[in-house]
Short mmCIF file of C-alpha atoms and ligand atoms in Angstrom, two decimals:
data_model
loop_
_atom_site.label_atom_id
_atom_site.label_comp_id
_atom_site.label_asym_id
_atom_site.label_seq_id
_atom_site.Cartn_x
_atom_site.Cartn_y
_atom_site.Cartn_z
CA MET A 507 -3.35 24.95 2.39
CA LYS A 508 -4.60 27.27 0.19
CA LYS A 509 -2.60 28.80 -2.70
CA ALA A 510 -2.84 32.52 -1.67
CA ALA A 511 -1.60 31.31 1.48
CA ILE A 512 1.11 29.73 0.19
CA ALA A 513 1.98 32.34 -1.88
CA LEU A 514 1.57 34.66 1.32
CA LEU A 515 4.05 32.48 3.26
CA PHE A 516 6.48 32.39 0.59
CA THR A 517 6.34 36.06 0.13
CA LEU A 518 6.93 36.77 4.24
CA THR A 519 9.44 33.57 3.98
CA LEU A 520 11.49 35.61 1.22
CA ALA A 521 11.18 38.79 3.14
CA PHE A 522 12.38 37.45 6.18
CA ALA A 523 15.58 35.40 4.68
CA GLY A 524 15.97 38.71 2.83
CA CYS A 525 16.68 40.44 6.14
CA GLY A 526 18.78 37.68 7.84
CA ASP A 527 21.12 36.34 5.28
CA LYS A 528 21.92 36.75 1.52
CA GLU A 529 21.64 33.07 0.90
CA GLU A 530 18.90 32.91 -1.78
CA SER A 531 15.46 30.93 -1.31
CA THR A 532 15.71 28.82 -4.81
CA ASN A 533 14.41 25.46 -4.17
CA THR A 534 10.63 26.21 -3.48
CA THR A 535 9.29 24.23 -6.85
CA THR A 536 8.53 20.62 -6.23
CA ASP A 537 9.05 17.74 -8.29
CA GLN A 538 5.75 15.66 -8.37
CA THR A 539 7.80 12.68 -9.10
CA GLU A 540 10.39 13.08 -6.14
CA GLN A 541 8.10 14.41 -3.34
CA THR A 542 7.06 12.31 -0.72
CA GLY A 543 6.01 12.68 2.88
CA THR A 544 7.96 11.74 5.96
CA GLU A 545 7.20 8.81 8.38
CA THR A 546 5.63 11.02 10.58
CA GLY A 547 3.36 12.76 8.05
CA ASP A 548 5.18 16.53 9.35
CA ASP A 549 5.62 18.03 5.73
CA VAL A 550 2.25 16.55 4.31
CA GLN A 551 0.57 19.42 2.36
CA GLY A 552 -2.60 20.13 1.03
CA ASP A 553 -5.77 21.12 2.88
CA LEU A 554 -7.59 18.24 3.36
CA GLU A 555 -10.43 20.05 4.88
CA GLY A 556 -10.53 22.70 1.62
CA GLU A 557 -12.05 21.82 -1.55
CA GLY A 558 -10.00 18.49 -2.38
CA PRO A 559 -6.77 17.23 -4.39
CA LEU A 560 -7.88 18.20 -7.85
CA VAL A 561 -8.48 21.99 -6.85
CA ASP A 562 -5.36 22.19 -4.14
CA GLY A 563 -3.07 20.07 -6.75
CA VAL A 564 -2.03 18.00 -4.11
CA LEU A 565 -2.46 14.26 -3.63
CA ASN A 566 -2.03 13.20 -0.35
CA VAL A 567 -1.78 9.36 -0.73
CA GLY A 568 -1.13 7.06 2.51
CA THR A 569 0.41 3.43 2.16
CA ASN A 570 2.30 1.11 4.38
CA ALA A 571 5.60 0.38 2.39
CA GLU A 572 6.20 -3.17 4.08
CA PHE A 573 4.47 -5.24 1.21
CA PRO A 574 7.20 -5.45 -1.74
CA PRO A 575 6.80 -5.32 -4.81
CA PHE A 576 3.69 -3.10 -4.21
CA GLU A 577 5.34 -0.72 -1.47
CA PHE A 578 8.46 -0.93 0.20
CA VAL A 579 11.49 1.43 1.63
CA GLY A 580 13.74 2.03 -1.07
CA ASP A 581 17.67 2.83 -0.64
CA ASP A 582 16.90 6.29 -0.46
CA GLY A 583 14.66 6.09 2.60
CA GLU A 584 11.16 7.15 0.57
CA PRO A 585 8.25 4.74 -0.32
CA ASP A 586 9.12 2.74 -3.76
CA GLY A 587 7.29 -0.27 -5.79
CA PHE A 588 4.62 -0.86 -8.10
CA ASP A 589 1.87 1.06 -6.25
CA MET A 590 3.91 4.37 -5.76
CA ALA A 591 5.00 4.52 -9.23
CA LEU A 592 1.33 3.73 -10.18
CA ILE A 593 0.03 6.61 -8.25
CA LYS A 594 2.47 9.52 -9.12
CA ALA A 595 1.56 8.36 -12.92
CA ILE A 596 -2.26 8.92 -11.78
CA GLY A 597 -1.22 11.74 -10.00
CA GLU A 598 0.37 12.80 -13.47
CA LYS A 599 -2.50 12.57 -15.54
CA LEU A 600 -4.63 14.65 -12.89
CA GLY A 601 -1.86 17.41 -13.16
CA VAL A 602 -1.37 16.89 -9.21
CA ASP A 603 1.86 16.50 -6.94
CA VAL A 604 1.49 13.76 -5.16
CA VAL A 605 2.64 13.71 -1.55
CA VAL A 606 2.78 10.21 -0.07
CA GLU A 607 2.55 9.32 3.34
CA ASN A 608 3.99 6.17 4.92
CA MET A 609 1.77 4.81 7.87
CA GLU A 610 0.24 1.58 9.26
CA PHE A 611 -1.73 -0.55 7.17
CA ASP A 612 -4.56 -1.03 9.63
CA SER A 613 -5.20 3.26 9.87
CA LEU A 614 -5.21 3.90 6.30
CA VAL A 615 -8.79 3.47 5.81
CA ALA A 616 -10.04 5.50 8.61
CA SER A 617 -7.30 8.37 7.58
CA ILE A 618 -8.65 8.84 4.31
CA GLY A 619 -10.69 12.25 4.25
CA SER A 620 -8.57 13.66 7.20
CA LYS A 621 -5.06 12.92 7.43
CA ILE A 622 -4.71 11.43 3.37
CA ASP A 623 -7.19 11.77 0.30
CA VAL A 624 -6.63 8.43 -0.81
CA ALA A 625 -4.63 5.07 -0.27
CA ILE A 626 -2.95 2.80 -2.42
CA ALA A 627 -1.35 0.07 -0.51
CA GLY A 628 -2.27 -3.56 -2.10
CA MET A 629 -5.66 -3.02 -0.62
CA THR A 630 -8.22 -5.63 -1.62
CA ILE A 631 -11.98 -4.31 -2.01
CA THR A 632 -13.81 -5.72 0.87
CA ASP A 633 -17.64 -5.60 2.24
CA GLU A 634 -16.49 -4.01 5.29
CA ARG A 635 -13.82 -1.32 3.69
CA LYS A 636 -16.32 -0.47 1.69
CA ASN A 637 -18.72 0.72 4.09
CA MET A 638 -15.96 3.55 5.04
CA VAL A 639 -14.75 4.54 1.72
CA ASP A 640 -15.08 4.02 -2.00
CA PHE A 641 -12.53 1.89 -4.46
CA SER A 642 -11.38 2.55 -7.68
CA ASP A 643 -11.62 0.68 -10.62
CA GLU A 644 -9.60 -2.83 -9.51
CA TYR A 645 -5.92 -2.63 -10.93
CA TYR A 646 -4.34 -5.90 -10.00
CA GLU A 647 -5.57 -9.65 -9.01
CA ALA A 648 -4.52 -11.49 -5.85
CA VAL A 649 -4.48 -14.34 -3.54
CA GLN A 650 -3.55 -15.27 -0.05
CA TYR A 651 -0.49 -17.44 0.51
CA VAL A 652 0.74 -19.98 3.13
CA ILE A 653 4.35 -19.44 4.03
CA VAL A 654 5.52 -22.51 6.43
CA PRO A 655 9.08 -23.50 7.52
CA ALA A 656 10.63 -25.97 4.98
CA ASP A 657 10.25 -29.12 7.21
CA SER A 658 6.45 -28.26 8.28
CA GLU A 659 3.60 -30.62 7.48
CA ILE A 660 1.01 -28.48 7.04
CA ALA A 661 0.05 -28.68 3.60
CA SER A 662 -3.75 -27.81 3.92
CA ALA A 663 -6.49 -25.39 5.37
CA LYS A 664 -7.49 -28.36 7.78
CA ASP A 665 -3.49 -28.51 8.89
CA LEU A 666 -4.12 -24.62 9.50
CA GLU A 667 -6.56 -25.81 12.44
CA GLY A 668 -5.20 -24.72 16.16
CA LYS A 669 -2.01 -23.31 14.99
CA ASN A 670 -0.39 -20.08 15.44
CA ILE A 671 -0.53 -18.05 12.44
CA GLY A 672 1.35 -14.61 11.56
CA VAL A 673 -0.30 -11.96 9.74
CA GLN A 674 0.03 -8.25 9.30
CA LEU A 675 -2.65 -6.76 11.25
CA GLY A 676 -5.98 -5.49 9.64
CA THR A 677 -5.55 -7.43 6.44
CA THR A 678 -7.49 -9.98 4.62
CA GLY A 679 -4.92 -12.56 5.75
CA ASP A 680 -5.79 -11.59 9.34
CA PHE A 681 -9.41 -11.80 8.28
CA ILE A 682 -8.84 -15.64 7.05
CA VAL A 683 -7.58 -16.80 10.32
CA GLU A 684 -10.65 -15.40 12.44
CA ASP A 685 -12.29 -18.34 10.05
CA ILE A 686 -9.86 -20.90 10.84
CA LYS A 687 -11.10 -23.35 13.79
CA ASP A 688 -9.02 -22.70 17.11
CA ALA A 689 -6.47 -21.02 15.14
CA THR A 690 -4.46 -17.65 17.01
CA ALA A 691 -3.58 -14.43 14.75
CA ALA A 692 -0.49 -13.41 15.64
CA GLN A 693 -0.40 -9.66 14.46
CA TYR A 694 2.48 -7.72 13.04
CA ASN A 695 2.40 -4.22 11.75
CA LYS A 696 5.00 -5.48 9.65
CA ALA A 697 4.74 -8.47 7.48
CA VAL A 698 8.51 -9.18 7.55
CA ASP A 699 8.05 -9.39 11.03
CA ALA A 700 5.64 -12.02 10.82
CA VAL A 701 7.99 -14.13 8.60
CA ASN A 702 10.87 -13.99 10.73
CA ASP A 703 8.78 -14.92 13.55
CA LEU A 704 8.65 -18.02 11.21
CA ARG A 705 11.73 -18.37 10.71
CA ASN A 706 12.62 -18.47 14.25
CA GLY A 707 9.77 -20.64 15.01
CA ARG A 708 7.39 -18.54 17.00
CA VAL A 709 4.48 -18.95 14.84
CA ASP A 710 3.50 -22.29 12.27
CA ALA A 711 2.60 -20.53 9.25
CA VAL A 712 2.05 -17.00 7.77
CA ILE A 713 -0.77 -15.80 5.60
CA ILE A 714 0.02 -13.35 3.55
CA ASP A 715 -0.78 -12.06 -0.18
CA LYS A 716 0.41 -13.58 -3.16
CA ASN A 717 3.38 -11.28 -4.54
CA PRO A 718 4.49 -10.43 -1.47
CA ALA A 719 5.20 -14.30 0.00
CA GLN A 720 6.79 -14.37 -3.46
CA VAL A 721 9.25 -12.18 -2.51
CA PHE A 722 9.79 -13.29 0.89
CA GLY A 723 9.58 -16.86 -0.25
CA GLU A 724 12.85 -16.26 -2.73
CA GLN A 725 14.47 -13.84 0.26
CA PHE A 726 14.45 -16.94 2.72
CA LYS A 727 14.59 -20.02 0.05
CA ASP A 728 16.06 -22.31 2.29
CA GLU A 729 14.09 -21.82 5.62
CA VAL A 730 10.65 -21.66 3.87
CA LYS A 731 8.00 -22.90 1.36
CA LEU A 732 5.24 -21.54 -0.09
CA TYR A 733 1.46 -22.80 -0.93
CA ASP A 734 -0.81 -21.28 -3.28
CA GLY A 735 -4.07 -20.57 -1.38
CA GLU A 736 -6.11 -20.80 -4.39
CA SER A 737 -5.18 -24.22 -4.47
CA ALA A 738 -7.60 -27.19 -3.38
CA GLU A 739 -6.24 -27.87 -0.24
CA PHE A 740 -6.69 -24.47 0.76
CA GLY A 741 -9.81 -22.84 -1.01
CA PHE A 742 -9.02 -18.84 -0.64
CA GLU A 743 -11.05 -16.67 -2.73
CA LYS A 744 -9.31 -14.49 -5.44
CA GLU A 745 -8.80 -10.76 -4.47
CA TYR A 746 -8.75 -7.35 -6.31
CA TYR A 747 -6.74 -4.44 -5.60
CA ALA A 748 -7.96 -1.00 -5.90
CA ILE A 749 -7.37 2.84 -4.75
CA ALA A 750 -9.30 4.13 -1.72
CA LEU A 751 -11.29 7.10 -2.44
CA PRO A 752 -13.40 9.01 0.40
CA LYS A 753 -17.05 8.08 0.25
CA GLY A 754 -19.22 9.98 -2.12
CA ASP A 755 -16.45 11.93 -3.96
CA GLU A 756 -17.47 11.32 -7.58
CA GLU A 757 -15.43 13.54 -9.09
CA LEU A 758 -12.26 12.28 -7.61
CA ALA A 759 -13.15 8.38 -8.34
CA LYS A 760 -14.25 9.47 -12.21
CA SER A 761 -10.40 11.02 -12.49
CA VAL A 762 -8.91 8.33 -10.94
CA ASN A 763 -10.55 6.13 -13.02
CA ASP A 764 -9.82 7.62 -16.14
CA ALA A 765 -6.30 8.28 -15.35
CA LEU A 766 -5.96 4.58 -14.79
CA ALA A 767 -7.78 3.54 -17.79
CA GLU A 768 -5.58 6.06 -19.75
CA LEU A 769 -2.47 4.18 -18.23
CA LYS A 770 -4.04 0.88 -19.14
CA ALA A 771 -4.73 1.83 -22.52
CA ASP A 772 -1.32 3.37 -23.43
CA GLY A 773 1.18 0.66 -21.91
CA THR A 774 2.27 2.37 -18.98
CA PHE A 775 0.55 0.21 -16.42
CA ASP A 776 2.14 -2.85 -18.06
CA GLU A 777 5.42 -1.42 -18.22
CA LEU A 778 5.12 -0.80 -14.44
CA VAL A 779 4.04 -4.44 -13.85
CA THR A 780 7.10 -5.63 -16.07
CA GLN A 781 9.20 -3.32 -14.08
CA TYR A 782 8.12 -4.12 -10.31
CA ILE A 783 6.31 -7.57 -10.30
CA GLY A 784 8.19 -8.75 -13.45
CA ASN A 785 4.66 -11.70 -14.23
N1 LIG B 367 -4.35 -7.37 0.36
C1 LIG B 367 -4.33 -7.12 1.70
C2 LIG B 367 -5.14 -6.43 2.28
O1 LIG B 367 -6.04 -5.55 1.80
C3 LIG B 367 -3.02 -6.82 2.38
C4 LIG B 367 -2.18 -5.62 1.90
C5 LIG B 367 -1.36 -5.21 2.83
N2 LIG B 367 -0.51 -3.84 2.27
C6 LIG B 367 0.06 -3.31 2.69
N3 LIG B 367 0.78 -2.18 1.94
N4 LIG B 367 0.65 -3.76 3.76
O2 LIG B 367 -5.66 -6.52 3.60
#
């Protein structure tokens, strides 16, 4: 929404509020570190068709808060985690309000430029995604891990052949399963559901990024064990997380990359790593 339109709406709202009752409309300013969207996205602000977040002053950010420690739903029901703290710090540098919308991981890329301006979701840079979006500079190195029941005999990529493997839909773990001979991907919208089905014996293994795997591994440590996918037995490739940006918006890309570089240089980035990821 354009600033003039907001101002007009605000004036009208006050005028009508004045007619009805005595209650003062006071809480109209927004705190950029607190403000987040709802699951349905009803209160997402900003004019996505307009001049863009740098002009509107609102950065609409999509995430999928099912990926601890990068993003998860906090005790207050709002998305929390490393990525959320990082994008809010970037928003502060850019002087824009950050509004977070929690959505399915698989719809993030397609929503950039319409429902959301950018996405931060532990998202790996891939060539397929690069056809649809641009990426910021990378901010974190990752690799897929394999979670199996504690008593499983699976210990190598070969052992995954023909198995039923739980993944989060549309993730790089999902793409890896496509290349495993005779394996079936059991696709979940929430990674935790895949892990629960592993515990229930409905899937033989779960393939998911290292840090969430470690979180789940710790949470269910008596029931599961983890394999580092980078080990010789599995041979998965390193991945790099970046913020997904609208294709061709060089100004936004430069602003985001400059902010990221500043946060790395001034130590904020490392503080957030220590706070949320711990290694
Ligand atoms: N790194 C993987 C990918 O890009 C998984 C990311 C999942 N993130 C999430 N917030 N659920 O495909």
